[in-house]
Amino acid sequence: LAKTTQPISMDSYEGQEVNITCSHNNIATNDYITWYQQFPSQGPRFIIQGYKTKVTNEVASLFIPADRKSSTLSLPRVSLSDTAVYYCLVGDWMDSSYKLIFGSGTRLLVRP
Amino acid sequence: SQTIHQWPATLVQPVGSPLSLECTVEGTSNPNLYWYRQAAGRGLQLLFYSVGIGQISSEVPQNLSASRPQDRQFILSSKKLLLSDSGFYLCACMMDRTYEQYFGPGTRLTVT
């Protein structure tokens, strides 16, 4: 499975756009990129997933360049409630099993 | 949609005592099931995953074991707990060929 590298922490202010970049240099052809959000004492929550180019949903956008060796999670106009740990993962289905390997994530702190 | 139940929510056990954590899933059939452990301030460590009844794959050698006696039941066990087994245990499920993993509320285990 490809390994991912993310910044350990980021700070932002309410109303700003936050971009968290994840590097996955060894991503395989069939790997998808998935982002999760985790609040303290809760399980992670799926945010967004993509394979290439750009994906957008109601909470975030995911930008993936052509070489797919990195991806950027974009959170528009963050609020205090977006303070959480964000995980970037890559992986694919092999033989009906799919293992999500979580790294240390990026701890985002949103200040008033 | 899937709902994952875990119990107990918190547990304090002495070193050397046995452990049994249960996870059940509603709203889906034949899911992939996962056990993760999260130490304080750290990322999630994948412990076990299962693609079907009686099928268990272990990711990390340790004194823990897992079983899947029914399609939507996943059990994490230990015969003798160690101090290092303390942590936040999360059960998760994922449907075949999807990339969104759903997590339960977790069990916080403290080994004293």
Short mmCIF file of N, CA and C in Angstrom, two decimals, chain B residues 4-109:
data_model
loop_
_atom_site.label_atom_id
_atom_site.label_comp_id
_atom_site.label_asym_id
_atom_site.label_seq_id
_atom_site.Cartn_x
_atom_site.Cartn_y
_atom_site.Cartn_z
N ILE B 4 -23.11 1.08 13.26
CA ILE B 4 -22.17 0.20 13.95
C ILE B 4 -22.30 0.40 15.44
N HIS B 5 -22.49 -0.68 16.15
CA HIS B 5 -22.61 -0.64 17.61
C HIS B 5 -21.37 -1.26 18.22
N GLN B 6 -20.86 -0.60 19.24
CA GLN B 6 -19.73 -1.14 19.99
C GLN B 6 -20.03 -1.05 21.47
N TRP B 7 -19.61 -2.04 22.19
CA TRP B 7 -19.72 -1.97 23.66
C TRP B 7 -18.65 -2.81 24.30
N PRO B 8 -18.27 -2.40 25.51
CA PRO B 8 -18.77 -1.22 26.21
C PRO B 8 -18.14 0.06 25.66
N ALA B 9 -18.61 1.20 26.12
CA ALA B 9 -18.06 2.48 25.69
C ALA B 9 -16.72 2.75 26.38
N THR B 10 -16.64 2.39 27.64
CA THR B 10 -15.39 2.52 28.39
C THR B 10 -15.16 1.26 29.21
N LEU B 11 -13.90 0.99 29.45
CA LEU B 11 -13.56 -0.23 30.18
C LEU B 11 -12.23 -0.01 30.88
N VAL B 12 -12.19 -0.40 32.15
CA VAL B 12 -10.94 -0.36 32.91
C VAL B 12 -10.67 -1.78 33.37
N GLN B 13 -9.52 -2.31 32.97
CA GLN B 13 -9.19 -3.70 33.26
C GLN B 13 -7.79 -3.79 33.85
N PRO B 14 -7.56 -4.72 34.77
CA PRO B 14 -6.19 -4.89 35.30
C PRO B 14 -5.33 -5.67 34.33
N VAL B 15 -4.03 -5.46 34.44
CA VAL B 15 -3.08 -6.22 33.64
C VAL B 15 -3.28 -7.71 33.89
N GLY B 16 -3.22 -8.49 32.81
CA GLY B 16 -3.37 -9.93 32.94
C GLY B 16 -4.80 -10.44 32.84
N SER B 17 -5.75 -9.53 32.83
CA SER B 17 -7.16 -9.95 32.73
C SER B 17 -7.55 -10.16 31.27
N PRO B 18 -8.61 -10.92 31.03
CA PRO B 18 -9.05 -11.14 29.64
C PRO B 18 -9.86 -9.95 29.12
N LEU B 19 -10.05 -9.95 27.81
CA LEU B 19 -10.78 -8.85 27.16
C LEU B 19 -11.71 -9.41 26.09
N SER B 20 -12.87 -8.82 26.00
CA SER B 20 -13.77 -9.14 24.89
C SER B 20 -14.53 -7.87 24.53
N LEU B 21 -14.29 -7.38 23.33
CA LEU B 21 -15.01 -6.21 22.81
C LEU B 21 -15.85 -6.67 21.63
N GLU B 22 -17.09 -6.21 21.62
CA GLU B 22 -17.99 -6.66 20.57
C GLU B 22 -18.41 -5.51 19.67
N CYS B 23 -18.56 -5.85 18.41
CA CYS B 23 -18.98 -4.89 17.40
C CYS B 23 -20.08 -5.57 16.56
N THR B 24 -21.19 -4.89 16.40
CA THR B 24 -22.23 -5.41 15.51
C THR B 24 -22.63 -4.33 14.51
N VAL B 25 -23.03 -4.78 13.35
CA VAL B 25 -23.35 -3.87 12.26
C VAL B 25 -24.80 -4.08 11.84
N GLU B 26 -25.50 -2.98 11.61
CA GLU B 26 -26.87 -3.04 11.10
C GLU B 26 -26.95 -2.33 9.76
N GLY B 27 -27.91 -2.73 8.97
CA GLY B 27 -28.20 -2.01 7.73
C GLY B 27 -27.39 -2.43 6.53
N THR B 28 -26.67 -3.53 6.64
CA THR B 28 -25.89 -3.99 5.51
C THR B 28 -25.63 -5.48 5.68
N SER B 29 -25.20 -6.11 4.61
CA SER B 29 -24.85 -7.52 4.70
C SER B 29 -23.52 -7.75 4.01
N ASN B 30 -22.82 -8.77 4.50
CA ASN B 30 -21.52 -9.15 3.96
C ASN B 30 -20.53 -7.99 3.87
N PRO B 31 -20.42 -7.20 4.95
CA PRO B 31 -19.46 -6.10 4.89
C PRO B 31 -18.04 -6.60 5.19
N ASN B 32 -17.06 -5.81 4.80
CA ASN B 32 -15.71 -6.00 5.34
C ASN B 32 -15.71 -5.32 6.71
N LEU B 33 -15.11 -5.98 7.70
CA LEU B 33 -15.07 -5.44 9.05
C LEU B 33 -13.63 -5.25 9.51
N TYR B 34 -13.42 -4.25 10.34
CA TYR B 34 -12.07 -3.85 10.74
C TYR B 34 -12.04 -3.51 12.23
N TRP B 35 -10.91 -3.83 12.87
CA TRP B 35 -10.62 -3.34 14.20
C TRP B 35 -9.38 -2.45 14.12
N TYR B 36 -9.51 -1.25 14.69
CA TYR B 36 -8.39 -0.32 14.79
C TYR B 36 -8.16 -0.01 16.27
N ARG B 37 -6.93 0.38 16.57
CA ARG B 37 -6.61 0.90 17.90
C ARG B 37 -5.93 2.25 17.71
N GLN B 38 -6.29 3.17 18.60
CA GLN B 38 -5.68 4.50 18.56
C GLN B 38 -5.14 4.84 19.94
N ALA B 39 -3.83 5.01 20.03
CA ALA B 39 -3.23 5.47 21.28
C ALA B 39 -3.44 6.97 21.39
N ALA B 40 -3.33 7.48 22.59
CA ALA B 40 -3.59 8.90 22.84
C ALA B 40 -2.71 9.78 21.94
N GLY B 41 -3.36 10.68 21.18
CA GLY B 41 -2.63 11.62 20.34
C GLY B 41 -1.99 11.02 19.10
N ARG B 42 -2.34 9.80 18.79
CA ARG B 42 -1.72 9.13 17.64
C ARG B 42 -2.76 8.80 16.58
N GLY B 43 -2.25 8.29 15.45
CA GLY B 43 -3.14 7.86 14.38
C GLY B 43 -3.73 6.49 14.67
N LEU B 44 -4.54 5.99 13.75
CA LEU B 44 -5.18 4.70 13.93
C LEU B 44 -4.28 3.57 13.43
N GLN B 45 -4.21 2.53 14.21
CA GLN B 45 -3.43 1.36 13.84
C GLN B 45 -4.41 0.25 13.47
N LEU B 46 -4.32 -0.27 12.27
CA LEU B 46 -5.17 -1.37 11.85
C LEU B 46 -4.70 -2.65 12.53
N LEU B 47 -5.62 -3.31 13.24
CA LEU B 47 -5.29 -4.54 13.97
C LEU B 47 -5.72 -5.78 13.18
N PHE B 48 -6.98 -5.82 12.80
CA PHE B 48 -7.53 -6.98 12.10
C PHE B 48 -8.54 -6.51 11.07
N TYR B 49 -8.71 -7.32 10.03
CA TYR B 49 -9.83 -7.09 9.15
C TYR B 49 -10.38 -8.44 8.70
N SER B 50 -11.65 -8.41 8.28
CA SER B 50 -12.33 -9.64 7.92
C SER B 50 -13.21 -9.41 6.70
N VAL B 51 -13.09 -10.31 5.72
CA VAL B 51 -13.91 -10.18 4.51
C VAL B 51 -15.13 -11.08 4.56
N GLY B 52 -15.23 -11.93 5.61
CA GLY B 52 -16.38 -12.81 5.71
C GLY B 52 -16.34 -13.61 7.00
N ILE B 53 -17.40 -14.36 7.25
CA ILE B 53 -17.50 -15.16 8.46
C ILE B 53 -16.29 -16.08 8.58
N GLY B 54 -15.66 -16.07 9.73
CA GLY B 54 -14.54 -16.95 10.00
C GLY B 54 -13.24 -16.56 9.32
N GLN B 55 -13.23 -15.49 8.54
CA GLN B 55 -12.03 -15.06 7.82
C GLN B 55 -11.44 -13.83 8.50
N ILE B 56 -10.26 -14.01 9.08
CA ILE B 56 -9.61 -12.94 9.82
C ILE B 56 -8.19 -12.77 9.30
N SER B 57 -7.82 -11.54 9.06
CA SER B 57 -6.43 -11.22 8.71
C SER B 57 -5.87 -10.30 9.78
N SER B 58 -4.68 -10.65 10.25
CA SER B 58 -4.03 -9.88 11.30
C SER B 58 -2.97 -8.98 10.70
N GLU B 59 -2.97 -7.75 11.13
CA GLU B 59 -2.00 -6.79 10.60
C GLU B 59 -0.78 -6.64 11.50
N VAL B 60 -0.96 -6.82 12.78
CA VAL B 60 0.13 -6.58 13.72
C VAL B 60 0.19 -7.74 14.71
N PRO B 61 1.33 -8.42 14.82
CA PRO B 61 1.45 -9.51 15.80
C PRO B 61 1.35 -8.97 17.22
N GLN B 62 0.51 -9.56 18.02
CA GLN B 62 0.31 -9.06 19.37
C GLN B 62 -0.51 -10.08 20.16
N ASN B 63 -0.86 -9.73 21.35
CA ASN B 63 -1.60 -10.67 22.18
C ASN B 63 -3.11 -10.51 22.00
N LEU B 64 -3.55 -9.88 20.93
CA LEU B 64 -4.96 -9.75 20.66
C LEU B 64 -5.37 -10.73 19.57
N SER B 65 -6.64 -11.08 19.55
CA SER B 65 -7.18 -11.92 18.49
C SER B 65 -8.55 -11.40 18.12
N ALA B 66 -9.03 -11.82 16.97
CA ALA B 66 -10.35 -11.39 16.52
C ALA B 66 -11.11 -12.58 15.97
N SER B 67 -12.42 -12.50 16.03
CA SER B 67 -13.25 -13.55 15.48
C SER B 67 -14.48 -12.92 14.85
N ARG B 68 -15.02 -13.63 13.88
CA ARG B 68 -16.24 -13.15 13.21
C ARG B 68 -17.20 -14.34 13.14
N PRO B 69 -17.94 -14.55 14.21
CA PRO B 69 -18.84 -15.71 14.26
C PRO B 69 -20.10 -15.56 13.40
N GLN B 70 -20.49 -14.33 13.14
CA GLN B 70 -21.65 -14.06 12.28
C GLN B 70 -21.30 -12.97 11.28
N ASP B 71 -22.11 -12.85 10.26
CA ASP B 71 -21.81 -11.91 9.19
C ASP B 71 -21.61 -10.48 9.69
N ARG B 72 -22.42 -10.08 10.67
CA ARG B 72 -22.37 -8.70 11.12
C ARG B 72 -21.90 -8.57 12.56
N GLN B 73 -21.07 -9.50 12.99
CA GLN B 73 -20.53 -9.47 14.34
C GLN B 73 -19.03 -9.67 14.29
N PHE B 74 -18.31 -8.80 14.97
CA PHE B 74 -16.85 -8.86 14.98
C PHE B 74 -16.41 -8.68 16.42
N ILE B 75 -15.57 -9.60 16.90
CA ILE B 75 -15.18 -9.61 18.31
C ILE B 75 -13.67 -9.50 18.42
N LEU B 76 -13.23 -8.66 19.32
CA LEU B 76 -11.80 -8.50 19.62
C LEU B 76 -11.56 -9.05 21.02
N SER B 77 -10.55 -9.91 21.14
CA SER B 77 -10.32 -10.58 22.40
C SER B 77 -8.85 -10.57 22.78
N SER B 78 -8.65 -10.81 24.08
CA SER B 78 -7.30 -11.04 24.57
C SER B 78 -7.40 -11.97 25.78
N LYS B 79 -6.44 -12.84 25.93
CA LYS B 79 -6.44 -13.73 27.09
C LYS B 79 -5.81 -13.04 28.29
N LYS B 80 -4.80 -12.20 28.02
CA LYS B 80 -4.11 -11.50 29.11
C LYS B 80 -3.72 -10.11 28.63
N LEU B 81 -4.33 -9.10 29.19
CA LEU B 81 -4.06 -7.73 28.77
C LEU B 81 -2.71 -7.23 29.27
N LEU B 82 -2.10 -6.41 28.44
CA LEU B 82 -0.87 -5.71 28.80
C LEU B 82 -1.16 -4.22 28.97
N LEU B 83 -0.28 -3.52 29.67
CA LEU B 83 -0.46 -2.08 29.82
C LEU B 83 -0.53 -1.40 28.45
N SER B 84 0.27 -1.92 27.52
CA SER B 84 0.34 -1.32 26.18
C SER B 84 -0.93 -1.53 25.36
N ASP B 85 -1.86 -2.32 25.88
CA ASP B 85 -3.13 -2.52 25.17
C ASP B 85 -4.11 -1.38 25.40
N SER B 86 -3.79 -0.47 26.29
CA SER B 86 -4.66 0.68 26.53
C SER B 86 -4.81 1.50 25.25
N GLY B 87 -6.01 2.01 25.04
CA GLY B 87 -6.22 2.82 23.85
C GLY B 87 -7.69 2.90 23.50
N PHE B 88 -7.94 3.52 22.39
CA PHE B 88 -9.30 3.72 21.88
C PHE B 88 -9.49 2.71 20.74
N TYR B 89 -10.42 1.79 20.91
CA TYR B 89 -10.62 0.71 19.94
C TYR B 89 -11.85 1.04 19.09
N LEU B 90 -11.62 1.00 17.81
CA LEU B 90 -12.68 1.36 16.87
C LEU B 90 -12.96 0.20 15.92
N CYS B 91 -14.23 -0.06 15.74
CA CYS B 91 -14.68 -1.04 14.76
C CYS B 91 -15.18 -0.28 13.54
N ALA B 92 -14.93 -0.80 12.37
CA ALA B 92 -15.36 -0.13 11.16
C ALA B 92 -15.85 -1.15 10.14
N CYS B 93 -16.69 -0.69 9.23
CA CYS B 93 -17.14 -1.57 8.16
C CYS B 93 -17.06 -0.85 6.83
N MET B 94 -16.96 -1.63 5.79
CA MET B 94 -16.91 -1.08 4.45
C MET B 94 -17.59 -2.07 3.51
N MET B 95 -18.39 -1.54 2.62
CA MET B 95 -19.05 -2.40 1.65
C MET B 95 -18.11 -2.70 0.50
N ASP B 96 -18.30 -3.87 -0.08
CA ASP B 96 -17.46 -4.33 -1.18
C ASP B 96 -17.41 -3.31 -2.31
N ARG B 97 -16.21 -3.01 -2.75
CA ARG B 97 -15.95 -2.13 -3.89
C ARG B 97 -16.38 -0.69 -3.68
N THR B 98 -16.55 -0.29 -2.42
CA THR B 98 -16.74 1.12 -2.12
C THR B 98 -15.50 1.61 -1.40
N TYR B 99 -15.42 2.89 -1.19
CA TYR B 99 -14.22 3.44 -0.55
C TYR B 99 -14.55 4.24 0.69
N GLU B 100 -15.75 4.09 1.19
CA GLU B 100 -16.17 4.82 2.37
C GLU B 100 -16.29 3.85 3.53
N GLN B 101 -15.50 4.11 4.54
CA GLN B 101 -15.49 3.26 5.72
C GLN B 101 -16.29 3.94 6.83
N TYR B 102 -17.16 3.16 7.49
CA TYR B 102 -17.98 3.69 8.58
C TYR B 102 -17.44 3.17 9.89
N PHE B 103 -17.36 4.07 10.86
CA PHE B 103 -16.78 3.72 12.15
C PHE B 103 -17.84 3.71 13.24
N GLY B 104 -17.62 2.83 14.23
CA GLY B 104 -18.46 2.81 15.41
C GLY B 104 -18.04 3.88 16.40
N PRO B 105 -18.73 3.96 17.54
CA PRO B 105 -18.43 4.99 18.54
C PRO B 105 -17.16 4.74 19.33
N GLY B 106 -16.66 3.52 19.28
CA GLY B 106 -15.39 3.23 19.95
C GLY B 106 -15.53 2.77 21.38
N THR B 107 -14.50 2.08 21.84
CA THR B 107 -14.38 1.65 23.24
C THR B 107 -13.05 2.16 23.77
N ARG B 108 -13.13 2.91 24.85
CA ARG B 108 -11.89 3.40 25.46
C ARG B 108 -11.47 2.43 26.54
N LEU B 109 -10.34 1.77 26.31
CA LEU B 109 -9.82 0.75 27.23
C LEU B 109 -8.63 1.31 28.00
#
